[in-house]
PDB file of C-alpha atoms and ligand atoms in Angstrom:
ATOM      1  CA  MET G   1     122.038  30.046  49.977  1.00  0.00           C
ATOM      2  CA  ILE G   2     121.145  28.146  53.165  1.00  0.00           C
ATOM      3  CA  PRO G   3     117.722  28.679  54.771  1.00  0.00           C
ATOM      4  CA  ILE G   4     117.584  31.711  57.066  1.00  0.00           C
ATOM      5  CA  GLU G   5     116.818  29.500  60.071  1.00  0.00           C
ATOM      6  CA  GLU G   6     120.176  27.647  59.583  1.00  0.00           C
ATOM      7  CA  ARG G   7     122.079  30.843  58.932  1.00  0.00           C
ATOM      8  CA  PHE G   8     120.676  32.470  62.106  1.00  0.00           C
ATOM      9  CA  PRO G   9     119.965  29.710  64.650  1.00  0.00           C
ATOM     10  CA  ALA G  10     118.212  30.881  67.827  1.00  0.00           C
ATOM     11  CA  PRO G  11     119.412  32.986  69.521  1.00  0.00           C
ATOM     12  CA  SER G  12     121.364  35.030  66.926  1.00  0.00           C
ATOM     13  CA  VAL G  13     122.199  38.707  67.719  1.00  0.00           C
ATOM     14  CA  MET G  14     121.901  41.434  65.085  1.00  0.00           C
ATOM     15  CA  GLY G  15     123.951  44.442  66.078  1.00  0.00           C
ATOM     16  CA  VAL G  16     122.570  47.925  65.158  1.00  0.00           C
ATOM     17  CA  VAL G  17     124.806  50.585  63.540  1.00  0.00           C
ATOM     18  CA  ASN G  18     122.769  53.669  62.582  1.00  0.00           C
ATOM     19  CA  VAL G  19     124.674  56.096  60.323  1.00  0.00           C
ATOM     20  CA  THR G  20     122.240  58.960  61.029  1.00  0.00           C
ATOM     21  CA  PRO G  21     122.258  62.156  63.022  1.00  0.00           C
ATOM     22  CA  ASP G  22     118.824  61.496  64.586  1.00  0.00           C
ATOM     23  CA  SER G  23     118.262  57.846  65.491  1.00  0.00           C
ATOM     24  CA  PHE G  24     116.395  57.579  68.794  1.00  0.00           C
ATOM     25  CA  PHE G  25     119.265  55.892  70.636  1.00  0.00           C
ATOM     26  CA  ASP G  26     122.556  55.996  68.733  1.00  0.00           C
ATOM     27  CA  GLY G  27     121.867  59.065  66.543  1.00  0.00           C
ATOM     28  CA  GLY G  28     125.062  60.943  65.615  1.00  0.00           C
ATOM     29  CA  VAL G  29     127.348  58.331  67.192  1.00  0.00           C
ATOM     30  CA  HIS G  30     128.377  56.579  63.899  1.00  0.00           C
ATOM     31  CA  LEU G  31     128.203  59.426  61.375  1.00  0.00           C
ATOM     32  CA  ASP G  32     131.939  59.062  60.531  1.00  0.00           C
ATOM     33  CA  PRO G  33     132.316  55.968  58.388  1.00  0.00           C
ATOM     34  CA  ASP G  34     135.450  54.832  60.055  1.00  0.00           C
ATOM     35  CA  VAL G  35     133.741  55.046  63.391  1.00  0.00           C
ATOM     36  CA  ALA G  36     130.678  53.147  62.116  1.00  0.00           C
ATOM     37  CA  ALA G  37     132.878  50.404  60.516  1.00  0.00           C
ATOM     38  CA  ALA G  38     134.916  50.043  63.732  1.00  0.00           C
ATOM     39  CA  ALA G  39     131.629  49.684  65.731  1.00  0.00           C
ATOM     40  CA  ALA G  40     130.444  47.027  63.314  1.00  0.00           C
ATOM     41  CA  ARG G  41     133.737  45.054  63.583  1.00  0.00           C
ATOM     42  CA  ARG G  42     133.562  45.245  67.389  1.00  0.00           C
ATOM     43  CA  MET G  43     129.985  43.959  67.385  1.00  0.00           C
ATOM     44  CA  VAL G  44     131.017  40.870  65.398  1.00  0.00           C
ATOM     45  CA  GLU G  45     134.032  40.279  67.740  1.00  0.00           C
ATOM     46  CA  GLU G  46     131.458  40.455  70.632  1.00  0.00           C
ATOM     47  CA  GLY G  47     129.326  37.708  69.054  1.00  0.00           C
ATOM     48  CA  ALA G  48     126.902  39.400  66.662  1.00  0.00           C
ATOM     49  CA  ALA G  49     125.861  37.166  63.774  1.00  0.00           C
ATOM     50  CA  ILE G  50     125.234  40.148  61.596  1.00  0.00           C
ATOM     51  CA  VAL G  51     125.296  43.939  61.715  1.00  0.00           C
ATOM     52  CA  ASP G  52     122.289  46.024  60.582  1.00  0.00           C
ATOM     53  CA  VAL G  53     123.494  49.229  58.900  1.00  0.00           C
ATOM     54  CA  GLY G  54     120.900  51.967  58.488  1.00  0.00           C
ATOM     55  CA  GLY G  55     120.959  55.425  56.979  1.00  0.00           C
ATOM     56  CA  GLU G  56     117.431  56.580  57.787  1.00  0.00           C
ATOM     57  CA  SER G  57     115.857  56.943  61.197  1.00  0.00           C
ATOM     58  CA  THR G  58     112.369  55.509  61.624  1.00  0.00           C
ATOM     59  CA  ARG G  59     111.919  56.922  65.075  1.00  0.00           C
ATOM     60  CA  PRO G  60     108.484  58.240  65.968  1.00  0.00           C
ATOM     61  CA  GLY G  61     108.001  61.652  64.332  1.00  0.00           C
ATOM     62  CA  SER G  62     110.735  61.190  61.664  1.00  0.00           C
ATOM     63  CA  SER G  63     109.928  61.998  58.033  1.00  0.00           C
ATOM     64  CA  GLY G  64     112.623  60.210  56.057  1.00  0.00           C
ATOM     65  CA  VAL G  65     115.590  61.153  53.882  1.00  0.00           C
ATOM     66  CA  THR G  66     116.252  61.218  50.142  1.00  0.00           C
ATOM     67  CA  LEU G  67     117.838  58.302  48.234  1.00  0.00           C
ATOM     68  CA  ASP G  68     120.989  60.332  47.619  1.00  0.00           C
ATOM     69  CA  GLU G  69     121.377  61.205  51.305  1.00  0.00           C
ATOM     70  CA  GLU G  70     120.770  57.627  52.426  1.00  0.00           C
ATOM     71  CA  LEU G  71     123.382  56.327  49.924  1.00  0.00           C
ATOM     72  CA  ARG G  72     125.861  59.013  51.025  1.00  0.00           C
ATOM     73  CA  ARG G  73     125.539  57.819  54.596  1.00  0.00           C
ATOM     74  CA  VAL G  74     125.700  54.041  54.204  1.00  0.00           C
ATOM     75  CA  VAL G  75     127.871  53.331  51.133  1.00  0.00           C
ATOM     76  CA  PRO G  76     131.130  54.378  52.685  1.00  0.00           C
ATOM     77  CA  VAL G  77     130.426  52.176  55.670  1.00  0.00           C
ATOM     78  CA  LEU G  78     129.421  49.230  53.470  1.00  0.00           C
ATOM     79  CA  GLU G  79     132.615  49.691  51.417  1.00  0.00           C
ATOM     80  CA  ARG G  80     134.705  49.440  54.560  1.00  0.00           C
ATOM     81  CA  LEU G  81     132.887  46.287  55.736  1.00  0.00           C
ATOM     82  CA  ALA G  82     132.658  44.420  52.378  1.00  0.00           C
ATOM     83  CA  GLY G  83     133.887  40.872  52.500  1.00  0.00           C
ATOM     84  CA  GLU G  84     134.772  41.228  56.188  1.00  0.00           C
ATOM     85  CA  VAL G  85     131.670  41.720  58.324  1.00  0.00           C
ATOM     86  CA  PRO G  86     128.255  40.069  57.725  1.00  0.00           C
ATOM     87  CA  VAL G  87     125.897  42.970  56.927  1.00  0.00           C
ATOM     88  CA  SER G  88     122.207  43.588  56.857  1.00  0.00           C
ATOM     89  CA  ILE G  89     120.931  46.826  55.211  1.00  0.00           C
ATOM     90  CA  ASP G  90     118.106  48.579  57.094  1.00  0.00           C
ATOM     91  CA  THR G  91     116.271  50.301  54.195  1.00  0.00           C
ATOM     92  CA  SER G  92     112.957  50.609  52.402  1.00  0.00           C
ATOM     93  CA  LYS G  93     114.572  51.940  49.227  1.00  0.00           C
ATOM     94  CA  ALA G  94     115.399  49.666  46.235  1.00  0.00           C
ATOM     95  CA  GLY G  95     118.288  51.927  45.297  1.00  0.00           C
ATOM     96  CA  VAL G  96     119.909  51.581  48.669  1.00  0.00           C
ATOM     97  CA  ALA G  97     119.310  47.850  48.821  1.00  0.00           C
ATOM     98  CA  ARG G  98     120.766  47.456  45.333  1.00  0.00           C
ATOM     99  CA  ALA G  99     123.988  49.243  46.278  1.00  0.00           C
ATOM    100  CA  ALA G 100     124.193  47.291  49.555  1.00  0.00           C
ATOM    101  CA  VAL G 101     123.840  43.814  48.081  1.00  0.00           C
ATOM    102  CA  ALA G 102     126.428  44.769  45.442  1.00  0.00           C
ATOM    103  CA  LEU G 103     128.791  45.494  48.386  1.00  0.00           C
ATOM    104  CA  GLY G 104     127.931  42.133  49.997  1.00  0.00           C
ATOM    105  CA  ALA G 105     124.899  42.685  52.235  1.00  0.00           C
ATOM    106  CA  GLU G 106     123.186  39.364  52.798  1.00  0.00           C
ATOM    107  CA  LEU G 107     119.926  40.579  54.324  1.00  0.00           C
ATOM    108  CA  VAL G 108     117.522  43.408  53.485  1.00  0.00           C
ATOM    109  CA  ASN G 109     115.691  44.618  56.580  1.00  0.00           C
ATOM    110  CA  ASP G 110     112.619  46.551  55.416  1.00  0.00           C
ATOM    111  CA  VAL G 111     110.439  48.173  58.115  1.00  0.00           C
ATOM    112  CA  THR G 112     107.721  48.589  55.426  1.00  0.00           C
ATOM    113  CA  ALA G 113     107.549  44.822  54.625  1.00  0.00           C
ATOM    114  CA  LEU G 114     107.991  45.568  50.849  1.00  0.00           C
ATOM    115  CA  ARG G 115     105.265  48.196  50.757  1.00  0.00           C
ATOM    116  CA  GLY G 116     107.523  51.327  50.592  1.00  0.00           C
ATOM    117  CA  ASP G 117     109.225  50.870  47.255  1.00  0.00           C
ATOM    118  CA  PRO G 118     107.582  48.801  44.472  1.00  0.00           C
ATOM    119  CA  GLU G 119     111.035  47.754  43.171  1.00  0.00           C
ATOM    120  CA  LEU G 120     112.443  46.424  46.413  1.00  0.00           C
ATOM    121  CA  ALA G 121     110.928  42.918  46.210  1.00  0.00           C
ATOM    122  CA  GLY G 122     112.531  42.454  42.787  1.00  0.00           C
ATOM    123  CA  VAL G 123     115.930  43.569  44.077  1.00  0.00           C
ATOM    124  CA  VAL G 124     115.689  41.004  46.918  1.00  0.00           C
ATOM    125  CA  ALA G 125     114.507  38.228  44.586  1.00  0.00           C
ATOM    126  CA  ASP G 126     117.192  38.871  41.922  1.00  0.00           C
ATOM    127  CA  ALA G 127     119.988  39.186  44.415  1.00  0.00           C
ATOM    128  CA  GLY G 128     118.979  35.992  46.301  1.00  0.00           C
ATOM    129  CA  VAL G 129     119.402  37.618  49.709  1.00  0.00           C
ATOM    130  CA  TYR G 130     117.497  37.211  52.972  1.00  0.00           C
ATOM    131  CA  VAL G 131     114.705  39.637  53.895  1.00  0.00           C
ATOM    132  CA  CYS G 132     113.062  40.706  57.082  1.00  0.00           C
ATOM    133  CA  LEU G 133     109.368  41.792  56.809  1.00  0.00           C
ATOM    134  CA  MET G 134     108.281  44.009  59.651  1.00  0.00           C
ATOM    135  CA  HIS G 135     104.845  45.141  60.798  1.00  0.00           C
ATOM    136  CA  MET G 136     104.153  48.871  61.170  1.00  0.00           C
ATOM    137  CA  GLN G 137     100.811  50.581  61.663  1.00  0.00           C
ATOM    138  CA  GLY G 138     100.857  53.985  59.907  1.00  0.00           C
ATOM    139  CA  GLU G 139     104.113  55.708  59.069  1.00  0.00           C
ATOM    140  CA  PRO G 140     106.963  56.892  61.349  1.00  0.00           C
ATOM    141  CA  ARG G 141     105.915  60.522  61.237  1.00  0.00           C
ATOM    142  CA  THR G 142     102.491  59.842  62.865  1.00  0.00           C
ATOM    143  CA  MET G 143     102.538  56.251  63.996  1.00  0.00           C
ATOM    144  CA  GLN G 144     102.618  56.915  67.746  1.00  0.00           C
ATOM    145  CA  ARG G 145      99.545  59.133  67.745  1.00  0.00           C
ATOM    146  CA  GLU G 146      96.965  56.812  69.321  1.00  0.00           C
ATOM    147  CA  PRO G 147      97.750  53.421  67.740  1.00  0.00           C
ATOM    148  CA  ARG G 148      94.593  51.173  67.835  1.00  0.00           C
ATOM    149  CA  TYR G 149      93.849  47.547  67.360  1.00  0.00           C
ATOM    150  CA  ASP G 150      90.938  45.242  68.220  1.00  0.00           C
ATOM    151  CA  ASP G 151      93.486  42.414  68.728  1.00  0.00           C
ATOM    152  CA  VAL G 152      97.063  43.570  68.159  1.00  0.00           C
ATOM    153  CA  VAL G 153      98.510  40.021  67.878  1.00  0.00           C
ATOM    154  CA  ALA G 154      95.838  38.761  65.441  1.00  0.00           C
ATOM    155  CA  GLU G 155      96.145  41.876  63.292  1.00  0.00           C
ATOM    156  CA  VAL G 156      99.970  41.809  63.235  1.00  0.00           C
ATOM    157  CA  ALA G 157      99.867  38.072  62.363  1.00  0.00           C
ATOM    158  CA  ALA G 158      97.323  38.644  59.549  1.00  0.00           C
ATOM    159  CA  PHE G 159      99.457  41.471  58.141  1.00  0.00           C
ATOM    160  CA  LEU G 160     102.690  39.402  58.265  1.00  0.00           C
ATOM    161  CA  GLU G 161     100.897  36.432  56.606  1.00  0.00           C
ATOM    162  CA  GLU G 162      99.761  38.660  53.760  1.00  0.00           C
ATOM    163  CA  ARG G 163     103.227  40.214  53.322  1.00  0.00           C
ATOM    164  CA  LEU G 164     104.865  36.790  53.409  1.00  0.00           C
ATOM    165  CA  ALA G 165     102.504  35.585  50.576  1.00  0.00           C
ATOM    166  CA  PHE G 166     103.297  38.823  48.666  1.00  0.00           C
ATOM    167  CA  ALA G 167     107.011  38.263  48.977  1.00  0.00           C
ATOM    168  CA  VAL G 168     106.794  34.672  47.806  1.00  0.00           C
ATOM    169  CA  ALA G 169     104.627  35.733  44.881  1.00  0.00           C
ATOM    170  CA  GLN G 170     107.333  38.261  43.923  1.00  0.00           C
ATOM    171  CA  GLY G 171     109.858  35.365  43.710  1.00  0.00           C
ATOM    172  CA  ILE G 172     111.501  35.442  47.159  1.00  0.00           C
ATOM    173  CA  PRO G 173     111.632  31.895  48.454  1.00  0.00           C
ATOM    174  CA  GLU G 174     109.966  31.371  51.855  1.00  0.00           C
ATOM    175  CA  GLU G 175     113.171  29.951  53.316  1.00  0.00           C
ATOM    176  CA  ARG G 176     114.886  33.383  52.868  1.00  0.00           C
ATOM    177  CA  ILE G 177     112.217  35.330  54.858  1.00  0.00           C
ATOM    178  CA  CYS G 178     111.923  36.228  58.550  1.00  0.00           C
ATOM    179  CA  LEU G 179     109.087  38.186  60.142  1.00  0.00           C
ATOM    180  CA  ASP G 180     109.131  40.928  62.838  1.00  0.00           C
ATOM    181  CA  PRO G 181     106.233  42.287  64.908  1.00  0.00           C
ATOM    182  CA  GLY G 182     107.753  45.805  64.753  1.00  0.00           C
ATOM    183  CA  ILE G 183     108.080  46.724  68.415  1.00  0.00           C
ATOM    184  CA  GLY G 184     107.281  50.428  68.737  1.00  0.00           C
ATOM    185  CA  PHE G 185     106.019  50.939  65.222  1.00  0.00           C
ATOM    186  CA  GLY G 186     102.443  52.186  65.809  1.00  0.00           C
ATOM    187  CA  LYS G 187     102.002  50.438  69.134  1.00  0.00           C
ATOM    188  CA  THR G 188     101.396  51.349  72.799  1.00  0.00           C
ATOM    189  CA  VAL G 189     103.435  49.911  75.643  1.00  0.00           C
ATOM    190  CA  ALA G 190     100.704  47.311  76.249  1.00  0.00           C
ATOM    191  CA  HIS G 191     100.665  46.329  72.551  1.00  0.00           C
ATOM    192  CA  ASN G 192     104.468  45.824  72.505  1.00  0.00           C
ATOM    193  CA  PHE G 193     104.465  43.615  75.582  1.00  0.00           C
ATOM    194  CA  GLU G 194     101.488  41.582  74.406  1.00  0.00           C
ATOM    195  CA  LEU G 195     103.227  40.888  71.067  1.00  0.00           C
ATOM    196  CA  VAL G 196     106.157  39.342  72.898  1.00  0.00           C
ATOM    197  CA  ARG G 197     103.945  37.510  75.382  1.00  0.00           C
ATOM    198  CA  ARG G 198     101.956  35.897  72.557  1.00  0.00           C
ATOM    199  CA  LEU G 199     104.801  35.381  70.085  1.00  0.00           C
ATOM    200  CA  ASP G 200     103.541  31.800  69.511  1.00  0.00           C
ATOM    201  CA  VAL G 201     100.835  33.225  67.296  1.00  0.00           C
ATOM    202  CA  LEU G 202     103.472  34.795  64.954  1.00  0.00           C
ATOM    203  CA  LEU G 203     105.617  31.657  65.070  1.00  0.00           C
ATOM    204  CA  ALA G 204     102.645  29.735  63.827  1.00  0.00           C
ATOM    205  CA  LEU G 205     103.155  31.439  60.470  1.00  0.00           C
ATOM    206  CA  GLY G 206     106.122  29.050  60.108  1.00  0.00           C
ATOM    207  CA  ARG G 207     108.883  31.578  59.654  1.00  0.00           C
ATOM    208  CA  PRO G 208     111.711  32.674  62.031  1.00  0.00           C
ATOM    209  CA  VAL G 209     110.830  35.764  64.078  1.00  0.00           C
ATOM    210  CA  LEU G 210     113.119  38.737  64.677  1.00  0.00           C
ATOM    211  CA  VAL G 211     112.451  41.056  67.671  1.00  0.00           C
ATOM    212  CA  GLY G 212     113.877  44.434  68.154  1.00  0.00           C
ATOM    213  CA  PHE G 213     112.998  45.732  71.682  1.00  0.00           C
ATOM    214  CA  SER G 214     116.490  47.178  72.378  1.00  0.00           C
ATOM    215  CA  ARG G 215     116.488  50.553  74.142  1.00  0.00           C
ATOM    216  CA  LYS G 216     112.935  51.339  73.029  1.00  0.00           C
ATOM    217  CA  SER G 217     110.808  53.764  74.903  1.00  0.00           C
ATOM    218  CA  SER G 218     108.326  51.137  76.196  1.00  0.00           C
ATOM    219  CA  LEU G 219     111.090  49.784  78.403  1.00  0.00           C
ATOM    220  CA  GLY G 220     111.665  53.193  80.024  1.00  0.00           C
ATOM    221  CA  ARG G 221     107.901  53.697  80.368  1.00  0.00           C
ATOM    222  CA  VAL G 222     107.224  50.359  82.019  1.00  0.00           C
ATOM    223  CA  LEU G 223     109.921  51.296  84.522  1.00  0.00           C
ATOM    224  CA  GLY G 224     107.893  54.368  85.530  1.00  0.00           C
ATOM    225  CA  ASP G 225     108.885  57.307  83.322  1.00  0.00           C
ATOM    226  CA  PRO G 226     105.841  58.209  81.157  1.00  0.00           C
ATOM    227  CA  ASP G 227     107.942  60.494  78.954  1.00  0.00           C
ATOM    228  CA  ALA G 228     110.815  58.107  78.321  1.00  0.00           C
ATOM    229  CA  THR G 229     112.135  58.050  74.737  1.00  0.00           C
ATOM    230  CA  THR G 230     114.593  55.176  75.436  1.00  0.00           C
ATOM    231  CA  GLY G 231     115.007  52.332  77.876  1.00  0.00           C
ATOM    232  CA  PRO G 232     117.984  51.114  79.883  1.00  0.00           C
ATOM    233  CA  LEU G 233     120.322  48.283  78.870  1.00  0.00           C
ATOM    234  CA  SER G 234     119.163  46.040  81.745  1.00  0.00           C
ATOM    235  CA  ALA G 235     115.559  46.233  80.526  1.00  0.00           C
ATOM    236  CA  SER G 236     116.657  45.654  76.922  1.00  0.00           C
ATOM    237  CA  VAL G 237     118.411  42.463  77.945  1.00  0.00           C
ATOM    238  CA  ALA G 238     115.368  41.227  79.850  1.00  0.00           C
ATOM    239  CA  ALA G 239     113.090  41.861  76.828  1.00  0.00           C
ATOM    240  CA  ALA G 240     115.508  40.039  74.528  1.00  0.00           C
ATOM    241  CA  VAL G 241     115.716  36.994  76.815  1.00  0.00           C
ATOM    242  CA  ALA G 242     111.900  36.986  77.161  1.00  0.00           C
ATOM    243  CA  ALA G 243     111.484  37.084  73.394  1.00  0.00           C
ATOM    244  CA  TYR G 244     114.069  34.299  72.916  1.00  0.00           C
ATOM    245  CA  GLU G 245     112.309  32.114  75.507  1.00  0.00           C
ATOM    246  CA  ARG G 246     109.014  32.657  73.550  1.00  0.00           C
ATOM    247  CA  GLY G 247     110.660  31.548  70.334  1.00  0.00           C
ATOM    248  CA  ALA G 248     112.347  34.583  68.711  1.00  0.00           C
ATOM    249  CA  SER G 249     115.390  33.579  66.670  1.00  0.00           C
ATOM    250  CA  ILE G 250     117.038  36.932  65.916  1.00  0.00           C
ATOM    251  CA  LEU G 251     117.380  39.752  68.494  1.00  0.00           C
ATOM    252  CA  ARG G 252     118.195  43.160  67.062  1.00  0.00           C
ATOM    253  CA  VAL G 253     120.180  45.001  69.700  1.00  0.00           C
ATOM    254  CA  HIS G 254     122.417  48.068  70.216  1.00  0.00           C
ATOM    255  CA  ASP G 255     124.564  46.576  73.028  1.00  0.00           C
ATOM    256  CA  VAL G 256     125.960  43.387  71.574  1.00  0.00           C
ATOM    257  CA  ARG G 257     128.199  41.967  74.301  1.00  0.00           C
ATOM    258  CA  GLU G 258     125.684  42.080  77.077  1.00  0.00           C
ATOM    259  CA  HIS G 259     122.944  40.593  74.930  1.00  0.00           C
ATOM    260  CA  VAL G 260     125.210  37.788  73.704  1.00  0.00           C
ATOM    261  CA  GLU G 261     126.200  36.934  77.290  1.00  0.00           C
ATOM    262  CA  ALA G 262     122.627  36.920  78.556  1.00  0.00           C
ATOM    263  CA  LEU G 263     121.296  34.929  75.580  1.00  0.00           C
ATOM    264  CA  THR G 264     124.131  32.363  75.886  1.00  0.00           C
ATOM    265  CA  VAL G 265     122.996  31.724  79.471  1.00  0.00           C
ATOM    266  CA  ALA G 266     119.291  31.645  78.475  1.00  0.00           C
ATOM    267  CA  ARG G 267     120.163  29.109  75.748  1.00  0.00           C
ATOM    268  CA  ALA G 268     122.175  26.998  78.183  1.00  0.00           C
ATOM    269  CA  VAL G 269     119.089  26.871  80.414  1.00  0.00           C
ATOM    270  CA  ALA G 270     116.867  26.001  77.451  1.00  0.00           C
ATOM    271  CA  VAL G 271     118.912  23.310  75.732  1.00  0.00           C
ATOM    272  CA  GLY G 272     122.066  22.782  77.802  1.00  0.00           C
ATOM    273  CA  PRO G 273     125.471  24.445  77.813  1.00  0.00           C
TER     274      PRO G 273
HETATM  275  N1  LIG X   1     113.589  49.031  64.893  1.00  0.00           N
HETATM  276  C1  LIG X   1     114.189  50.135  64.436  1.00  0.00           C
HETATM  277  C2  LIG X   1     114.741  50.192  63.118  1.00  0.00           C
HETATM  278  N2  LIG X   1     114.679  49.060  62.344  1.00  0.00           N
HETATM  279  N3  LIG X   1     114.055  46.852  61.998  1.00  0.00           N
HETATM  280  C3  LIG X   1     113.443  45.721  62.391  1.00  0.00           C
HETATM  281  N4  LIG X   1     113.420  44.650  61.631  1.00  0.00           N
HETATM  282  N5  LIG X   1     112.874  45.646  63.659  1.00  0.00           N
HETATM  283  C4  LIG X   1     112.894  46.679  64.532  1.00  0.00           C
HETATM  284  O1  LIG X   1     112.357  46.591  65.658  1.00  0.00           O
HETATM  285  C5  LIG X   1     113.525  47.886  64.116  1.00  0.00           C
HETATM  286  C6  LIG X   1     114.085  47.974  62.807  1.00  0.00           C
HETATM  287  C7  LIG X   1     114.312  51.346  65.289  1.00  0.00           C
HETATM  288  O2  LIG X   1     115.515  51.299  66.024  1.00  0.00           O
HETATM  289  P1  LIG X   1     116.871  52.055  65.575  1.00  0.00           P
HETATM  290  O3  LIG X   1     117.299  51.623  64.271  1.00  0.00           O
HETATM  291  O4  LIG X   1     117.767  52.003  66.730  1.00  0.00           O
HETATM  292  O5  LIG X   1     116.314  53.611  65.524  1.00  0.00           O
HETATM  293  P2  LIG X   1     116.046  54.607  64.327  1.00  0.00           P
HETATM  294  O6  LIG X   1     115.004  54.065  63.524  1.00  0.00           O
HETATM  295  O7  LIG X   1     115.686  55.844  65.113  1.00  0.00           O
HETATM  296  O8  LIG X   1     117.335  54.723  63.521  1.00  0.00           O
END
């Protein structure tokens, strides 16, 4: 398997397909597996390098679903996409990851950075797939109640460095791993923007960085609505371009076409058309 930085050169777009009733932005939209599979195919046509399929919302306040329910949501979608669409599985459960890689998923996107299920690291190592390790302070149910850091960037970097070492010790080669600051996962608006502003500190860990700012509430809040639970497309695109310009390789987004267009232009500015 080629190194993750070659498989996903910057900027690569990861399209989001949540097969959930309650995701903060696309909840309920893709519950029918045919609708979800069609959305995934469209995202690839629009230029996504991979589509991230998820069966459990991790929005602030959510409390998780059972293994059986998560499998019931994602497996019919993965069956429809197998061999046709590049897939990432957004899960913290070894049982879901195992089923997904058997159906061709090439990346496991774990918002707990291999802390949630003791068997997940082994599944990733044995399957020889890519993995994304994300930072989160606390757990989704409570993470937005007064998140606190002395230095958010230093603490996120130290966490990701430790999880990277853990993953390698579990038999996952470093060249299959990317890191993610976890925008919105136990962070204030200021924390989220500082993490993008100082992305160089995370890049110094030597692994590609994935950023998922798309539609998140910090975008709506910085635009003046203190109660926003989402942000507009325009603000999502700006955040993705800013992250790319600071070194992010993979941008996780809900609106693929607009992000691919903006990032293509940003790349043309950076390195030529
Ligand atoms: N954000 C969400 C879910 N998974 N994975 C990574 N690696 N990075 C992220 O920033 C990230 C993620 C939350 O977004 P979404 O999937 O749209 O919402 P929900 O968790 O409510 O399903």
